[in-house]
Short mmCIF file of C-alpha atoms and ligand atoms in Angstrom, two decimals:
data_model
loop_
_atom_site.label_atom_id
_atom_site.label_comp_id
_atom_site.label_asym_id
_atom_site.label_seq_id
_atom_site.Cartn_x
_atom_site.Cartn_y
_atom_site.Cartn_z
CA MET A 1 20.76 -24.00 -124.44
CA THR A 2 20.39 -24.17 -128.22
CA ARG A 3 22.12 -27.27 -129.80
CA LEU A 4 24.16 -26.29 -132.80
CA LEU A 5 25.47 -29.00 -135.16
CA LEU A 6 28.59 -28.75 -137.21
CA ALA A 7 27.87 -30.42 -140.38
CA THR A 8 31.17 -31.37 -141.74
CA ARG A 9 32.96 -34.97 -141.95
CA ASN A 10 36.29 -32.99 -142.81
CA ALA A 11 38.46 -33.26 -139.61
CA GLY A 12 40.66 -30.20 -140.70
CA LYS A 13 37.44 -27.98 -141.23
CA LEU A 14 35.94 -29.34 -138.11
CA ARG A 15 39.02 -28.17 -136.00
CA GLU A 16 38.91 -24.82 -137.17
CA LEU A 17 35.00 -24.34 -137.31
CA GLU A 18 35.39 -25.24 -133.36
CA GLN A 19 38.28 -22.91 -132.88
CA LEU A 20 36.45 -20.07 -134.49
CA LEU A 21 33.08 -20.62 -132.75
CA GLY A 22 35.30 -20.89 -129.37
CA GLU A 23 36.72 -17.59 -130.02
CA ALA A 24 33.34 -15.91 -130.68
CA GLY A 25 32.39 -17.04 -127.09
CA LEU A 26 28.89 -17.69 -127.97
CA GLU A 27 26.76 -18.01 -124.92
CA GLY A 28 23.78 -20.20 -124.68
CA VAL A 29 24.60 -22.45 -127.57
CA VAL A 30 26.04 -25.87 -127.12
CA VAL A 31 28.07 -26.97 -130.31
CA GLU A 32 27.87 -30.62 -131.48
CA THR A 33 29.61 -32.60 -134.23
CA LEU A 34 28.39 -35.35 -136.50
CA SER A 35 30.03 -38.02 -134.64
CA GLY A 36 27.21 -38.33 -132.17
CA HIS A 37 24.87 -38.45 -135.38
CA ALA A 38 24.93 -41.80 -136.98
CA GLU A 39 21.48 -40.92 -138.46
CA VAL A 40 22.91 -38.33 -140.80
CA GLY A 41 23.43 -40.06 -144.27
CA GLU A 42 26.10 -39.01 -146.87
CA VAL A 43 24.91 -35.61 -148.38
CA GLU A 44 25.50 -35.67 -152.18
CA GLU A 45 27.19 -32.42 -153.19
CA THR A 46 25.47 -31.90 -156.48
CA GLY A 47 25.44 -28.07 -156.61
CA GLU A 48 27.54 -26.05 -159.01
CA THR A 49 28.29 -23.23 -156.80
CA PHE A 50 29.83 -23.24 -153.08
CA ASP A 51 26.35 -21.72 -152.03
CA GLU A 52 24.20 -24.27 -153.42
CA ASN A 53 26.39 -26.84 -151.75
CA ALA A 54 26.41 -25.20 -148.47
CA HIS A 55 22.67 -24.81 -148.53
CA LEU A 56 22.37 -28.63 -149.52
CA LYS A 57 24.48 -29.80 -146.83
CA ALA A 58 22.89 -27.42 -144.04
CA ALA A 59 19.18 -28.12 -144.97
CA GLN A 60 19.58 -31.88 -145.39
CA VAL A 61 21.51 -32.25 -142.04
CA ALA A 62 19.01 -30.04 -140.12
CA ARG A 63 15.84 -32.15 -141.48
CA ALA A 64 17.65 -35.47 -140.53
CA THR A 65 18.49 -34.29 -137.16
CA GLY A 66 15.76 -31.50 -136.13
CA LEU A 67 18.84 -29.42 -134.95
CA TRP A 68 20.02 -25.89 -135.91
CA THR A 69 22.96 -26.82 -138.31
CA LEU A 70 26.12 -24.84 -139.46
CA ALA A 71 27.74 -26.22 -142.87
CA GLU A 72 30.06 -24.93 -145.11
CA ASP A 73 31.36 -25.58 -148.68
CA SER A 74 34.87 -24.41 -149.43
CA GLY A 75 37.63 -24.67 -152.10
CA LEU A 76 40.53 -23.09 -153.86
CA GLU A 77 39.91 -21.21 -157.14
CA VAL A 78 43.01 -20.79 -159.39
CA GLU A 79 42.96 -17.79 -161.95
CA ALA A 80 45.22 -19.58 -164.51
CA LEU A 81 43.01 -22.76 -164.15
CA GLY A 82 39.55 -21.01 -165.03
CA GLY A 83 38.61 -21.21 -161.19
CA ALA A 84 39.45 -24.82 -161.21
CA PRO A 85 39.47 -27.05 -158.80
CA GLY A 86 36.71 -24.82 -157.30
CA VAL A 87 33.52 -26.77 -156.06
CA LEU A 88 35.50 -30.12 -156.88
CA SER A 89 38.58 -29.10 -154.80
CA ALA A 90 38.11 -32.06 -152.27
CA ARG A 91 38.10 -34.33 -155.28
CA TYR A 92 40.31 -32.93 -157.86
CA ALA A 93 42.54 -35.78 -158.42
CA GLY A 94 39.75 -38.40 -158.30
CA ARG A 95 39.42 -39.64 -154.64
CA HIS A 96 37.23 -37.58 -152.30
CA GLY A 97 39.83 -36.20 -149.48
CA ASP A 98 43.20 -37.37 -151.20
CA ASN A 99 45.11 -34.19 -150.08
CA LEU A 100 48.12 -35.42 -151.38
CA ALA A 101 46.98 -36.34 -154.91
CA ASN A 102 44.98 -33.03 -155.07
CA ASN A 103 48.19 -31.08 -154.31
CA GLU A 104 50.34 -33.15 -156.68
CA ARG A 105 47.67 -32.50 -159.46
CA LEU A 106 47.48 -28.81 -158.90
CA LEU A 107 51.35 -28.26 -159.01
CA ARG A 108 51.44 -30.56 -162.32
CA GLU A 109 48.77 -28.26 -163.74
CA LEU A 110 50.60 -25.27 -162.88
CA GLU A 111 54.10 -26.32 -164.19
CA GLY A 112 55.70 -23.56 -166.22
CA VAL A 113 52.71 -21.27 -165.49
CA THR A 114 53.84 -17.85 -164.45
CA ASP A 115 50.23 -16.33 -163.22
CA ARG A 116 49.92 -18.14 -159.92
CA GLN A 117 47.26 -16.17 -158.39
CA ALA A 118 44.50 -18.22 -156.59
CA ARG A 119 41.89 -17.75 -153.62
CA PHE A 120 40.28 -19.81 -151.23
CA VAL A 121 36.68 -19.51 -150.85
CA CYS A 122 34.16 -20.56 -148.06
CA VAL A 123 30.47 -20.12 -147.85
CA ALA A 124 28.96 -20.80 -144.54
CA ALA A 125 25.21 -21.58 -143.96
CA LEU A 126 22.95 -21.63 -141.12
CA ALA A 127 19.76 -23.85 -141.34
CA ARG A 128 16.79 -23.85 -138.71
CA PRO A 129 15.88 -27.23 -137.45
CA ASP A 130 13.10 -27.57 -140.01
CA GLY A 131 15.89 -27.13 -142.80
CA GLN A 132 15.22 -23.59 -143.83
CA ILE A 133 18.32 -21.31 -144.44
CA VAL A 134 18.61 -18.34 -142.25
CA ALA A 135 21.76 -16.88 -143.00
CA THR A 136 24.59 -17.29 -145.50
CA GLU A 137 27.95 -15.74 -145.46
CA ARG A 138 31.10 -15.87 -147.87
CA GLY A 139 34.69 -15.39 -147.15
CA VAL A 140 37.74 -15.03 -149.45
CA CYS A 141 41.21 -15.30 -148.77
CA ARG A 142 43.61 -13.97 -151.64
CA GLY A 143 47.01 -15.42 -152.55
CA SER A 144 49.09 -17.57 -154.79
CA ILE A 145 50.35 -21.17 -155.36
CA VAL A 146 54.10 -21.86 -154.49
CA GLU A 147 56.23 -23.80 -156.75
CA LYS A 148 57.01 -26.36 -153.91
CA PRO A 149 54.80 -27.36 -150.83
CA ARG A 150 55.75 -26.15 -147.51
CA GLY A 151 54.54 -26.56 -144.08
CA ALA A 152 52.87 -29.31 -142.03
CA ARG A 153 49.95 -27.69 -140.47
CA GLY A 154 46.33 -26.86 -141.61
CA PHE A 155 44.81 -29.35 -144.22
CA GLY A 156 44.01 -29.57 -147.77
CA TYR A 157 45.85 -27.26 -150.06
CA ASP A 158 47.36 -25.24 -147.28
CA PRO A 159 51.06 -26.31 -147.91
CA CYS A 160 50.66 -24.78 -151.71
CA PHE A 161 48.93 -21.66 -150.84
CA LEU A 162 50.68 -18.36 -150.02
CA PRO A 163 48.23 -15.73 -148.54
CA GLU A 164 48.85 -12.35 -150.10
CA GLU A 165 49.34 -10.89 -146.52
CA LYS A 166 52.18 -13.49 -145.50
CA ASP A 167 55.60 -14.74 -146.76
CA LEU A 168 54.77 -18.16 -145.07
CA THR A 169 52.19 -20.69 -146.63
CA MET A 170 49.05 -21.60 -145.07
CA ALA A 171 50.49 -24.83 -143.51
CA GLU A 172 53.31 -22.79 -141.83
CA LEU A 173 50.80 -20.63 -139.99
CA SER A 174 49.56 -21.07 -136.56
CA PRO A 175 45.65 -22.17 -136.41
CA GLY A 176 45.17 -18.59 -134.67
CA GLU A 177 47.19 -16.95 -137.47
CA LYS A 178 45.37 -18.85 -140.34
CA GLY A 179 42.05 -18.07 -138.71
CA ALA A 180 42.60 -14.46 -138.64
CA ILE A 181 42.97 -14.31 -142.52
CA SER A 182 41.50 -17.32 -143.99
CA HIS A 183 38.20 -17.78 -146.18
CA ARG A 184 36.63 -19.80 -143.11
CA GLY A 185 37.47 -17.31 -140.65
CA ARG A 186 36.19 -14.52 -142.52
CA ALA A 187 32.80 -16.27 -143.37
CA LEU A 188 32.47 -17.52 -139.80
CA ARG A 189 32.93 -14.02 -138.25
CA ALA A 190 30.38 -12.69 -140.59
CA LEU A 191 28.05 -15.32 -139.48
CA ILE A 192 28.40 -14.55 -135.84
CA PRO A 193 25.58 -12.03 -135.35
CA ALA A 194 23.12 -14.73 -136.93
CA LEU A 195 24.72 -17.32 -134.49
CA GLU A 196 24.35 -14.96 -131.47
CA ARG A 197 20.69 -14.81 -132.24
CA LEU A 198 20.28 -18.53 -131.42
CA SER A 199 20.88 -18.28 -127.88
CA GLY A 200 17.54 -16.50 -127.66
CA GLU A 201 15.83 -19.39 -129.21
CA GLN A 202 13.65 -22.16 -127.58
CA PRO A 203 15.92 -25.09 -126.76
CA THR A 204 15.97 -27.59 -129.56
CA PRO A 205 15.40 -31.34 -128.39
CA GLY A 206 16.46 -32.37 -131.79
CA ARG A 207 15.34 -35.76 -133.22
CA ARG A 208 16.59 -39.06 -132.00
CA PRO A 209 17.19 -41.88 -134.42
CA SER A 210 14.28 -44.45 -134.01
P1 ITT B 1 32.35 -31.68 -145.89
O1 ITT B 1 31.60 -31.48 -147.15
O2 ITT B 1 31.93 -32.96 -144.89
O3 ITT B 1 32.33 -30.49 -145.03
P2 ITT B 1 34.61 -31.87 -147.49
O4 ITT B 1 36.11 -31.87 -147.43
O5 ITT B 1 34.00 -32.97 -148.64
O6 ITT B 1 33.70 -31.90 -146.19
P3 ITT B 1 34.17 -29.53 -149.40
O7 ITT B 1 33.48 -30.24 -150.30
O8 ITT B 1 33.84 -28.23 -148.94
O9 ITT B 1 34.02 -30.37 -148.00
O10 ITT B 1 35.60 -29.73 -149.95
C1 ITT B 1 36.71 -28.60 -149.49
C2 ITT B 1 37.89 -28.83 -149.95
O11 ITT B 1 38.41 -27.79 -150.27
C3 ITT B 1 38.77 -29.47 -148.99
O12 ITT B 1 38.80 -31.09 -148.90
C4 ITT B 1 40.11 -29.13 -149.44
O13 ITT B 1 40.58 -29.92 -150.41
C5 ITT B 1 39.93 -27.61 -149.95
N1 ITT B 1 39.84 -26.59 -148.90
C6 ITT B 1 38.78 -25.77 -148.18
N2 ITT B 1 39.23 -25.23 -147.22
C7 ITT B 1 40.63 -25.31 -147.02
C8 ITT B 1 41.74 -24.91 -146.59
O14 ITT B 1 41.30 -24.01 -145.43
N3 ITT B 1 43.00 -25.20 -146.56
C9 ITT B 1 43.13 -26.12 -147.45
N4 ITT B 1 42.31 -26.63 -148.28
C10 ITT B 1 40.99 -26.14 -148.13
#
């Protein structure tokens, strides 16, 4: 068995990544989360692009653990805001991961704005145990920002985002419906061939904290 570590501390992302990997039915790969890896410190997301941050996270966590590592960086890009919040999506209103405040700021910035086009972007990266990036894939989901948030599923900006193929917000879709069209689903499905090659790898013992 080859061990694959999911390098995210975002519970919503983790749920979706686990579901998407489950749907792919990877054989010979055992998926682990950061909860069993206290040796992994905080990764500073200093990149200016989703690609840079996805690479930073995957490479640093792989090197810290000695495991194959999957990380992703994602966010919302709003046309009328020049692509904001973009890579700052998790901390748009100041405090990292404050979804309620982030959504409030987003709707405030768009008050009276008629062009509400937006897209979710996800860049997923796979790093070898030595930290080298072996695959990177990007997924995009186009849509628009509603006037009033709707729905209680998903996470982050989901209640504000109306995908163009649906008349329900992301937060009103079931996990399966979201995964079928989401930026994360698209990036992950594109990464599956690289993940399937892992089952042919030598088993990875990983590094234990000393
Ligand atoms: P990790 O770095 O630990 O993975 P994070 O939440 O800090 O977690 P990011 O820096 O990639 O991750 O920020 C992603 C933010 O973009 C997330 O906090 C949401 O605000 C938003 N976002 C990304 N994907 C989303 C989705 O599917 N639905 C709603 N919001 C999403």
